[in-house]
């Protein structure tokens, strides 16, 4: 298992061994994990060692690696995005994309590679933004990721194609078209995600593409109201596509929170460590998960970016079970119910 630290590690350390065994044996779905944010530290360090010293990004890569090794400290969520250029510099070739995808899948589904250690989750919907670099097209990028994902059975791993809020209209269109074409060719693409710096992009311009993806049978999840900078118009544009799941939704207004209705109950993707470390939520006590638990609204517990947030599925579930102030103090029955809701929210419906 990858090393964890921070709030998840503290919660896990407070549990008795029976509780840990209970959490490990729960069938769990990880539905909100970004590929390049989930690279095991060992793998990113290996890639950094091979990185040419003469490259224009050498200093940036070295600085980011130092932060990842010593523990990333973010003053605000926007600082998170400054980690990505160095990670992208290390994963810009087809070989590196294959290496990191294999390592991420293994870290979630088969930690020691020999099946001896219990997997972090039963089912993984990994998401990534198709990237074109001097070494590969977006199609090649997705093909490499899918080749690795499809090494696992269909009831264990699938891909969500992310579009970044910073993308131009034609880039969004290209990514959505690729996702639809690949799905239609029988590749294991199950959904579309909208991610990226919450301050950027006009979501009105994304909606036609997102609706096309839904019409083609892909699931839809969107990062929504992740920052105070997201306006109500931004959230309304995204909600107009009726996403199946919503990521974070930290600052959704009370009025918008009431979107719950008989025929529309999107599952909320909850990333506790991510929100605490990005300082979008002050404490577990103040976390919006409490609202959704109280209102019996579907949620799924996710890691988001295990590399900078130094967490794991077990760590995130520990935050549910541990007693306050380290955790939410839910009962085992409630934690099991949450895990079942997560499985039910999968786009691939692993148990169908
Ligand atoms: C919004 C996020 C994110 O796609 O290259 N990403 N977008 N909010 C977050 N909360 C912290 N965490 C990750 O993975 C990295 C990309 O995922 C998005 C960002 O756009 C980041 O560049 P992939 O595999």
CSV table of C-alpha atoms and ligand atoms in Angstrom, one decimal:
chain,number,residue,atom,x,y,z
A,1,UNK,CA,0.0,0.0,0.0
A,2,UNK,CA,1.2,3.5,-0.8
A,3,UNK,CA,2.3,5.6,2.2
A,4,UNK,CA,-0.4,7.9,3.4
A,5,UNK,CA,-0.1,11.0,5.6
A,6,UNK,CA,-2.3,13.9,6.8
A,7,UNK,CA,-5.9,13.6,7.9
A,8,UNK,CA,-6.5,10.2,6.4
A,9,UNK,CA,-3.4,8.7,8.0
A,10,UNK,CA,-4.4,10.1,11.4
A,11,UNK,CA,-7.9,8.7,11.1
A,12,UNK,CA,-6.6,5.3,10.0
A,13,UNK,CA,-4.1,5.2,12.9
A,14,UNK,CA,-6.9,5.8,15.4
A,15,UNK,CA,-8.9,2.7,14.3
A,16,UNK,CA,-8.6,-0.7,16.0
A,17,UNK,CA,-7.5,-3.6,13.8
A,18,UNK,CA,-11.1,-5.0,13.6
A,19,UNK,CA,-12.3,-1.7,12.1
A,20,UNK,CA,-9.4,-1.7,9.6
A,21,UNK,CA,-10.3,-5.3,8.5
A,22,UNK,CA,-13.9,-4.3,8.2
A,23,UNK,CA,-13.0,-1.3,5.9
A,24,UNK,CA,-10.7,-3.4,3.9
A,25,UNK,CA,-13.3,-6.1,3.3
A,26,UNK,CA,-16.0,-3.7,2.2
A,27,UNK,CA,-16.7,-3.7,-1.6
A,28,UNK,CA,-15.7,-0.1,-2.6
A,29,UNK,CA,-16.0,1.9,-5.8
A,30,UNK,CA,-13.4,4.6,-6.5
A,31,UNK,CA,-15.1,6.9,-9.0
A,32,UNK,CA,-13.2,10.1,-8.7
A,33,UNK,CA,-9.4,9.6,-9.2
A,34,UNK,CA,-7.4,11.6,-11.7
A,35,UNK,CA,-4.7,9.5,-13.4
A,36,UNK,CA,-1.9,12.1,-13.3
A,37,UNK,CA,-2.8,13.1,-9.7
A,38,UNK,CA,-2.8,9.5,-8.5
A,39,UNK,CA,0.7,8.4,-9.6
A,40,UNK,CA,2.5,6.4,-6.8
A,41,UNK,CA,5.4,8.5,-5.4
A,42,UNK,CA,7.8,5.7,-6.2
A,43,UNK,CA,6.9,5.8,-9.9
A,44,UNK,CA,7.1,9.6,-10.2
A,45,UNK,CA,10.5,9.5,-8.5
A,46,UNK,CA,11.7,6.9,-11.0
A,47,UNK,CA,10.5,9.0,-13.9
A,48,UNK,CA,12.2,12.1,-12.4
A,49,UNK,CA,15.5,10.3,-12.2
A,50,UNK,CA,15.4,9.7,-15.9
A,51,UNK,CA,14.4,13.3,-16.7
A,52,UNK,CA,17.0,15.1,-18.8
A,53,UNK,CA,19.0,17.7,-16.8
A,54,UNK,CA,19.1,19.9,-19.9
A,55,UNK,CA,15.4,20.3,-20.3
A,56,UNK,CA,13.7,23.7,-19.9
A,57,UNK,CA,11.5,22.4,-17.1
A,58,UNK,CA,14.3,20.7,-15.1
A,59,UNK,CA,14.1,23.2,-12.2
A,60,UNK,CA,10.3,23.1,-12.1
A,61,UNK,CA,10.4,19.3,-12.1
A,62,UNK,CA,13.0,19.3,-9.2
A,63,UNK,CA,11.0,21.8,-7.2
A,64,UNK,CA,7.7,19.9,-7.6
A,65,UNK,CA,9.4,16.6,-6.8
A,66,UNK,CA,10.8,18.1,-3.6
A,67,UNK,CA,7.3,19.2,-2.6
A,68,UNK,CA,5.8,15.8,-3.3
A,69,UNK,CA,8.4,14.1,-1.3
A,70,UNK,CA,8.2,16.4,1.7
A,71,UNK,CA,4.4,16.9,1.6
A,72,UNK,CA,2.6,19.4,-0.5
A,73,UNK,CA,1.3,22.4,1.5
A,74,UNK,CA,-1.4,24.3,-0.4
A,75,UNK,CA,-2.5,27.8,0.7
A,76,UNK,CA,-5.6,27.6,-1.5
A,77,UNK,CA,-7.0,25.2,-4.1
A,78,UNK,CA,-5.5,27.2,-7.0
A,79,UNK,CA,-2.0,26.2,-5.8
A,80,UNK,CA,-2.8,22.6,-6.7
A,81,UNK,CA,-2.8,23.3,-10.4
A,82,UNK,CA,0.8,24.6,-10.3
A,83,UNK,CA,2.0,21.1,-9.5
A,84,UNK,CA,0.7,19.7,-12.8
A,85,UNK,CA,3.2,21.2,-15.4
A,86,UNK,CA,6.1,19.3,-13.8
A,87,UNK,CA,4.0,16.0,-13.5
A,88,UNK,CA,3.0,16.5,-17.2
A,89,UNK,CA,6.7,17.0,-18.2
A,90,UNK,CA,7.5,13.6,-16.7
A,91,UNK,CA,4.6,11.9,-18.4
A,92,UNK,CA,4.8,13.3,-21.9
A,93,UNK,CA,5.9,10.2,-23.8
A,94,UNK,CA,3.9,7.1,-24.7
A,95,UNK,CA,6.2,5.0,-22.6
A,96,UNK,CA,5.7,7.2,-19.5
A,97,UNK,CA,1.9,7.3,-20.0
A,98,UNK,CA,1.9,3.5,-20.1
A,99,UNK,CA,4.1,3.2,-17.0
A,100,UNK,CA,2.1,5.6,-14.9
A,101,UNK,CA,-1.3,4.1,-15.9
A,102,UNK,CA,0.0,0.6,-15.1
A,103,UNK,CA,1.3,1.9,-11.7
A,104,UNK,CA,-1.9,3.7,-10.8
A,105,UNK,CA,-4.1,0.7,-11.7
A,106,UNK,CA,-1.9,-1.5,-9.7
A,107,UNK,CA,-1.9,0.8,-6.7
A,108,UNK,CA,-5.7,0.7,-6.6
A,109,UNK,CA,-6.5,-2.8,-7.7
A,110,UNK,CA,-3.5,-5.0,-7.0
A,111,UNK,CA,-1.1,-3.2,-4.7
A,112,UNK,CA,1.7,-5.7,-4.4
A,113,UNK,CA,1.3,-7.0,-8.0
A,114,UNK,CA,0.8,-10.6,-6.7
A,115,UNK,CA,-2.6,-10.2,-5.2
A,116,UNK,CA,-1.2,-10.7,-1.6
A,117,UNK,CA,-2.3,-7.3,-0.3
A,118,UNK,CA,-6.0,-6.4,-0.3
A,119,UNK,CA,-6.9,-4.0,-3.1
A,120,UNK,CA,-7.8,-0.4,-2.3
A,121,UNK,CA,-11.1,-0.7,-4.1
A,122,UNK,CA,-13.2,-3.3,-5.9
A,123,UNK,CA,-14.0,-1.2,-8.9
A,124,UNK,CA,-12.1,1.8,-10.3
A,125,UNK,CA,-13.3,4.5,-12.8
A,126,UNK,CA,-10.1,6.2,-13.6
A,127,UNK,CA,-10.3,9.6,-15.3
A,128,UNK,CA,-7.8,11.5,-17.4
A,129,UNK,CA,-7.5,14.4,-19.8
A,130,UNK,CA,-6.4,13.3,-23.3
A,131,UNK,CA,-3.2,15.2,-23.9
A,132,UNK,CA,-1.4,15.8,-27.2
A,133,UNK,CA,2.4,16.3,-26.9
A,134,UNK,CA,5.2,16.4,-29.3
A,135,UNK,CA,5.3,12.6,-28.8
A,136,UNK,CA,1.7,11.6,-29.2
A,137,UNK,CA,-1.8,12.7,-30.3
A,138,UNK,CA,-4.8,12.7,-28.0
A,139,UNK,CA,-6.0,9.5,-29.6
A,140,UNK,CA,-2.7,7.8,-29.0
A,141,UNK,CA,-2.8,9.0,-25.4
A,142,UNK,CA,-6.2,7.5,-24.8
A,143,UNK,CA,-5.3,4.3,-26.6
A,144,UNK,CA,-2.3,3.7,-24.3
A,145,UNK,CA,-4.4,4.4,-21.2
A,146,UNK,CA,-7.2,2.1,-22.4
A,147,UNK,CA,-4.8,-0.7,-23.3
A,148,UNK,CA,-3.7,-0.7,-19.7
A,149,UNK,CA,-7.2,-0.4,-18.2
A,150,UNK,CA,-8.4,-3.3,-20.4
A,151,UNK,CA,-5.8,-5.6,-18.9
A,152,UNK,CA,-8.2,-5.7,-16.0
A,153,UNK,CA,-11.7,-7.3,-16.1
A,154,UNK,CA,-14.6,-5.1,-17.1
A,155,UNK,CA,-16.0,-5.3,-13.6
A,156,UNK,CA,-12.8,-3.8,-12.1
A,157,UNK,CA,-11.7,-0.9,-14.2
A,158,UNK,CA,-13.0,1.6,-16.8
A,159,UNK,CA,-12.1,5.0,-18.1
A,160,UNK,CA,-13.7,8.5,-17.8
A,161,UNK,CA,-12.4,11.0,-20.4
A,162,UNK,CA,-11.9,14.4,-18.7
A,163,UNK,CA,-12.2,17.7,-20.5
A,164,UNK,CA,-10.4,20.6,-18.9
A,165,UNK,CA,-12.2,23.9,-18.2
A,166,UNK,CA,-9.2,25.7,-19.9
A,167,UNK,CA,-9.7,23.9,-23.2
A,168,UNK,CA,-10.8,25.7,-26.4
A,169,UNK,CA,-14.2,24.8,-27.9
A,170,UNK,CA,-12.5,22.7,-30.6
A,171,UNK,CA,-10.3,20.8,-28.1
A,172,UNK,CA,-13.4,19.9,-26.1
A,173,UNK,CA,-15.2,18.8,-29.2
A,174,UNK,CA,-12.2,16.7,-30.2
A,175,UNK,CA,-12.0,15.0,-26.8
A,176,UNK,CA,-15.7,14.3,-26.7
A,177,UNK,CA,-15.7,12.9,-30.3
A,178,UNK,CA,-12.7,10.7,-29.4
A,179,UNK,CA,-14.5,9.4,-26.3
A,180,UNK,CA,-17.7,8.6,-28.3
A,181,UNK,CA,-15.8,6.9,-31.2
A,182,UNK,CA,-13.8,4.8,-28.8
A,183,UNK,CA,-16.9,3.7,-26.9
A,184,UNK,CA,-18.6,2.8,-30.2
A,185,UNK,CA,-15.5,0.8,-31.1
A,186,UNK,CA,-16.0,-1.3,-28.0
A,187,UNK,CA,-13.3,0.4,-25.9
A,188,UNK,CA,-14.0,0.8,-22.2
A,189,UNK,CA,-14.8,4.5,-22.1
A,190,UNK,CA,-17.8,4.9,-19.7
A,191,UNK,CA,-18.1,8.6,-19.1
A,192,UNK,CA,-17.1,12.2,-19.5
A,193,UNK,CA,-15.8,14.6,-16.7
A,194,UNK,CA,-15.3,18.3,-16.6
A,195,UNK,CA,-12.3,19.3,-14.5
A,196,UNK,CA,-9.5,21.9,-14.2
A,197,UNK,CA,-8.9,25.2,-12.5
A,198,UNK,CA,-12.4,26.4,-11.3
A,199,UNK,CA,-11.6,30.0,-12.3
A,200,UNK,CA,-11.3,29.2,-16.0
A,201,UNK,CA,-13.7,28.5,-18.8
A,202,UNK,CA,-17.2,29.4,-19.8
A,203,UNK,CA,-19.4,26.4,-19.0
A,204,UNK,CA,-22.2,27.7,-21.3
A,205,UNK,CA,-20.0,26.8,-24.2
A,206,UNK,CA,-19.3,23.2,-22.9
A,207,UNK,CA,-23.0,22.2,-22.6
A,208,UNK,CA,-23.6,21.3,-26.2
A,209,UNK,CA,-20.6,18.9,-26.1
A,210,UNK,CA,-21.6,17.4,-22.8
A,211,UNK,CA,-25.1,16.8,-24.0
A,212,UNK,CA,-23.8,15.1,-27.1
A,213,UNK,CA,-21.8,12.8,-25.0
A,214,UNK,CA,-24.8,12.0,-22.8
A,215,UNK,CA,-26.8,11.4,-26.0
A,216,UNK,CA,-24.2,8.9,-27.1
A,217,UNK,CA,-24.7,6.9,-23.9
A,218,UNK,CA,-21.7,8.1,-21.9
A,219,UNK,CA,-22.1,8.9,-18.2
A,220,UNK,CA,-21.5,12.5,-17.2
A,221,UNK,CA,-19.8,13.8,-14.1
A,222,UNK,CA,-18.7,17.4,-13.6
A,223,UNK,CA,-16.5,19.3,-11.0
A,224,UNK,CA,-19.0,21.9,-9.8
A,225,UNK,CA,-18.9,24.7,-7.3
A,226,UNK,CA,-15.5,23.6,-6.1
A,227,UNK,CA,-14.4,27.1,-5.3
A,228,UNK,CA,-16.0,30.4,-4.2
A,229,UNK,CA,-15.0,31.7,-7.6
A,230,UNK,CA,-17.6,29.5,-9.3
A,231,UNK,CA,-20.7,31.5,-10.0
A,232,UNK,CA,-24.3,30.4,-9.8
A,233,UNK,CA,-24.4,30.8,-13.6
A,234,UNK,CA,-21.5,28.4,-13.9
A,235,UNK,CA,-23.2,25.8,-11.8
A,236,UNK,CA,-26.5,26.3,-13.5
A,237,UNK,CA,-24.9,25.7,-17.0
A,238,UNK,CA,-23.4,22.5,-15.8
A,239,UNK,CA,-26.6,21.3,-14.0
A,240,UNK,CA,-28.6,22.0,-17.2
A,241,UNK,CA,-26.9,18.9,-18.7
A,242,UNK,CA,-28.2,16.8,-15.8
A,243,UNK,CA,-24.9,15.2,-14.9
A,244,UNK,CA,-25.2,11.7,-13.3
A,245,UNK,CA,-22.6,12.6,-10.7
A,246,UNK,CA,-21.3,15.9,-9.3
A,247,UNK,CA,-17.6,16.3,-8.1
A,248,UNK,CA,-17.0,18.3,-4.9
A,249,UNK,CA,-20.0,20.6,-5.1
A,250,UNK,CA,-18.5,22.3,-2.0
A,251,UNK,CA,-20.0,25.8,-2.6
A,252,UNK,CA,-23.4,24.8,-4.2
A,253,UNK,CA,-25.9,27.3,-2.8
A,254,UNK,CA,-28.7,26.0,-0.7
A,255,UNK,CA,-31.1,26.8,-3.5
A,256,UNK,CA,-29.1,24.7,-6.0
A,257,UNK,CA,-28.6,22.0,-3.4
A,258,UNK,CA,-32.4,21.5,-3.6
A,259,UNK,CA,-31.9,20.1,-7.1
A,260,UNK,CA,-32.8,16.7,-5.6
A,261,UNK,CA,-36.1,15.6,-7.1
A,262,UNK,CA,-37.9,12.3,-7.7
A,263,UNK,CA,-36.2,11.9,-11.1
A,264,UNK,CA,-32.9,13.7,-10.6
A,265,UNK,CA,-30.6,12.6,-7.7
A,266,UNK,CA,-27.0,12.9,-8.9
A,267,UNK,CA,-24.5,11.1,-6.8
A,268,UNK,CA,-22.1,13.5,-5.0
A,269,UNK,CA,-18.4,12.6,-5.3
A,270,UNK,CA,-16.9,13.4,-1.9
A,271,UNK,CA,-13.2,13.8,-1.6
A,272,UNK,CA,-12.6,14.6,2.1
A,273,UNK,CA,-8.7,14.8,2.3
A,274,UNK,CA,-8.6,16.8,-1.0
A,275,UNK,CA,-11.1,19.4,0.4
A,276,UNK,CA,-9.3,19.7,3.7
A,277,UNK,CA,-5.8,20.0,2.2
A,278,UNK,CA,-7.0,22.5,-0.5
A,279,UNK,CA,-8.6,24.4,2.3
A,280,UNK,CA,-12.0,24.7,0.6
A,281,UNK,CA,-13.5,23.1,3.8
A,282,UNK,CA,-12.3,24.2,7.2
A,283,UNK,CA,-12.9,20.9,9.1
A,284,UNK,CA,-14.7,17.6,8.8
A,285,UNK,CA,-17.3,19.1,11.0
A,286,UNK,CA,-18.0,21.8,8.4
A,287,UNK,CA,-17.9,19.4,5.5
A,288,UNK,CA,-21.0,19.3,3.1
A,289,UNK,CA,-20.9,15.5,3.4
A,290,UNK,CA,-23.0,16.0,6.5
A,291,UNK,CA,-25.8,17.7,4.5
A,292,UNK,CA,-25.9,14.8,2.1
A,293,UNK,CA,-25.8,12.1,4.8
A,294,UNK,CA,-28.6,13.9,6.7
A,295,UNK,CA,-30.7,14.2,3.6
A,296,UNK,CA,-30.1,10.6,2.5
A,297,UNK,CA,-28.7,11.8,-0.8
A,298,UNK,CA,-26.4,9.3,-2.7
A,299,UNK,CA,-22.6,9.9,-2.2
A,300,UNK,CA,-19.4,8.1,-3.2
A,301,UNK,CA,-16.1,8.4,-1.2
A,302,UNK,CA,-13.1,9.2,-3.4
A,303,UNK,CA,-9.4,10.0,-3.3
A,304,UNK,CA,-9.2,12.7,-6.1
A,305,UNK,CA,-5.4,12.9,-6.3
A,306,UNK,CA,-3.6,10.4,-4.0
A,307,UNK,CA,-0.1,11.7,-5.0
A,308,UNK,CA,-0.3,15.2,-3.5
A,309,UNK,CA,-3.0,14.5,-1.0
A,310,UNK,CA,-1.2,11.3,0.3
A,311,UNK,CA,-4.3,9.3,0.7
A,312,UNK,CA,-5.9,6.0,-0.2
A,313,UNK,CA,-9.4,4.6,-0.4
A,314,UNK,CA,-8.8,3.0,3.0
A,315,UNK,CA,-7.7,6.4,4.3
A,316,UNK,CA,-10.8,8.1,3.1
A,317,UNK,CA,-13.1,5.5,4.5
A,318,UNK,CA,-11.2,5.8,7.8
A,319,UNK,CA,-12.3,9.4,7.9
A,320,UNK,CA,-15.9,8.2,8.0
A,321,UNK,CA,-15.4,5.6,10.7
A,322,UNK,CA,-12.9,7.3,13.1
A,323,UNK,CA,-14.3,9.2,16.0
A,324,UNK,CA,-14.4,13.0,16.0
A,325,UNK,CA,-12.4,15.1,15.7
A,326,UNK,CA,-10.3,12.7,13.5
A,327,UNK,CA,-13.3,11.4,11.7
A,328,UNK,CA,-17.0,11.7,11.3
A,329,UNK,CA,-17.8,8.9,13.7
A,330,UNK,CA,-20.3,7.0,11.5
A,331,UNK,CA,-21.4,3.5,12.5
A,332,UNK,CA,-20.1,0.5,10.6
A,333,UNK,CA,-23.7,0.1,9.2
A,334,UNK,CA,-23.6,3.6,7.9
A,335,UNK,CA,-20.2,3.2,6.4
A,336,UNK,CA,-21.3,0.0,4.6
A,337,UNK,CA,-24.4,1.9,3.3
A,338,UNK,CA,-22.2,4.6,1.9
A,339,UNK,CA,-19.9,2.1,0.2
A,340,UNK,CA,-23.0,0.5,-1.4
A,341,UNK,CA,-24.2,3.9,-2.7
A,342,UNK,CA,-20.8,4.3,-4.3
A,343,UNK,CA,-21.0,0.9,-6.1
A,344,UNK,CA,-24.5,1.8,-7.3
A,345,UNK,CA,-23.2,5.1,-8.8
A,346,UNK,CA,-20.7,3.5,-11.1
A,347,UNK,CA,-21.2,4.3,-14.8
A,348,UNK,CA,-20.4,0.7,-15.7
A,349,UNK,CA,-22.7,-0.8,-13.1
A,350,UNK,CA,-20.2,-3.5,-12.1
A,351,UNK,CA,-22.8,-5.7,-10.5
A,352,UNK,CA,-25.4,-5.6,-13.3
B,1,LIG,C1,-10.3,20.2,-10.6
B,1,LIG,C2,-8.7,18.6,-10.9
B,1,LIG,C3,-8.5,18.4,-9.5
B,1,LIG,O1,-6.4,14.5,-16.2
B,1,LIG,O2,-4.0,14.7,-16.4
B,1,LIG,N1,-7.8,17.8,-11.5
B,1,LIG,N2,-9.5,19.5,-11.5
B,1,LIG,N3,-10.2,20.1,-9.3
B,1,LIG,C4,-9.4,19.2,-8.7
B,1,LIG,N4,-9.3,19.2,-7.3
B,1,LIG,C5,-8.1,19.2,-6.6
B,1,LIG,N5,-7.6,17.5,-9.3
B,1,LIG,C6,-7.2,17.1,-10.6
B,1,LIG,O3,-5.1,14.5,-14.1
B,1,LIG,C7,-4.7,15.7,-13.7
B,1,LIG,C8,-5.7,16.8,-14.0
B,1,LIG,O4,-6.9,16.5,-13.3
B,1,LIG,C9,-7.6,17.8,-13.0
B,1,LIG,C10,-6.6,18.9,-13.4
B,1,LIG,O5,-7.1,19.4,-14.6
B,1,LIG,C11,-5.3,18.2,-13.6
B,1,LIG,O6,-4.5,18.8,-14.5
B,1,LIG,P1,-5.1,14.0,-15.7
B,1,LIG,O7,-4.9,12.6,-15.6
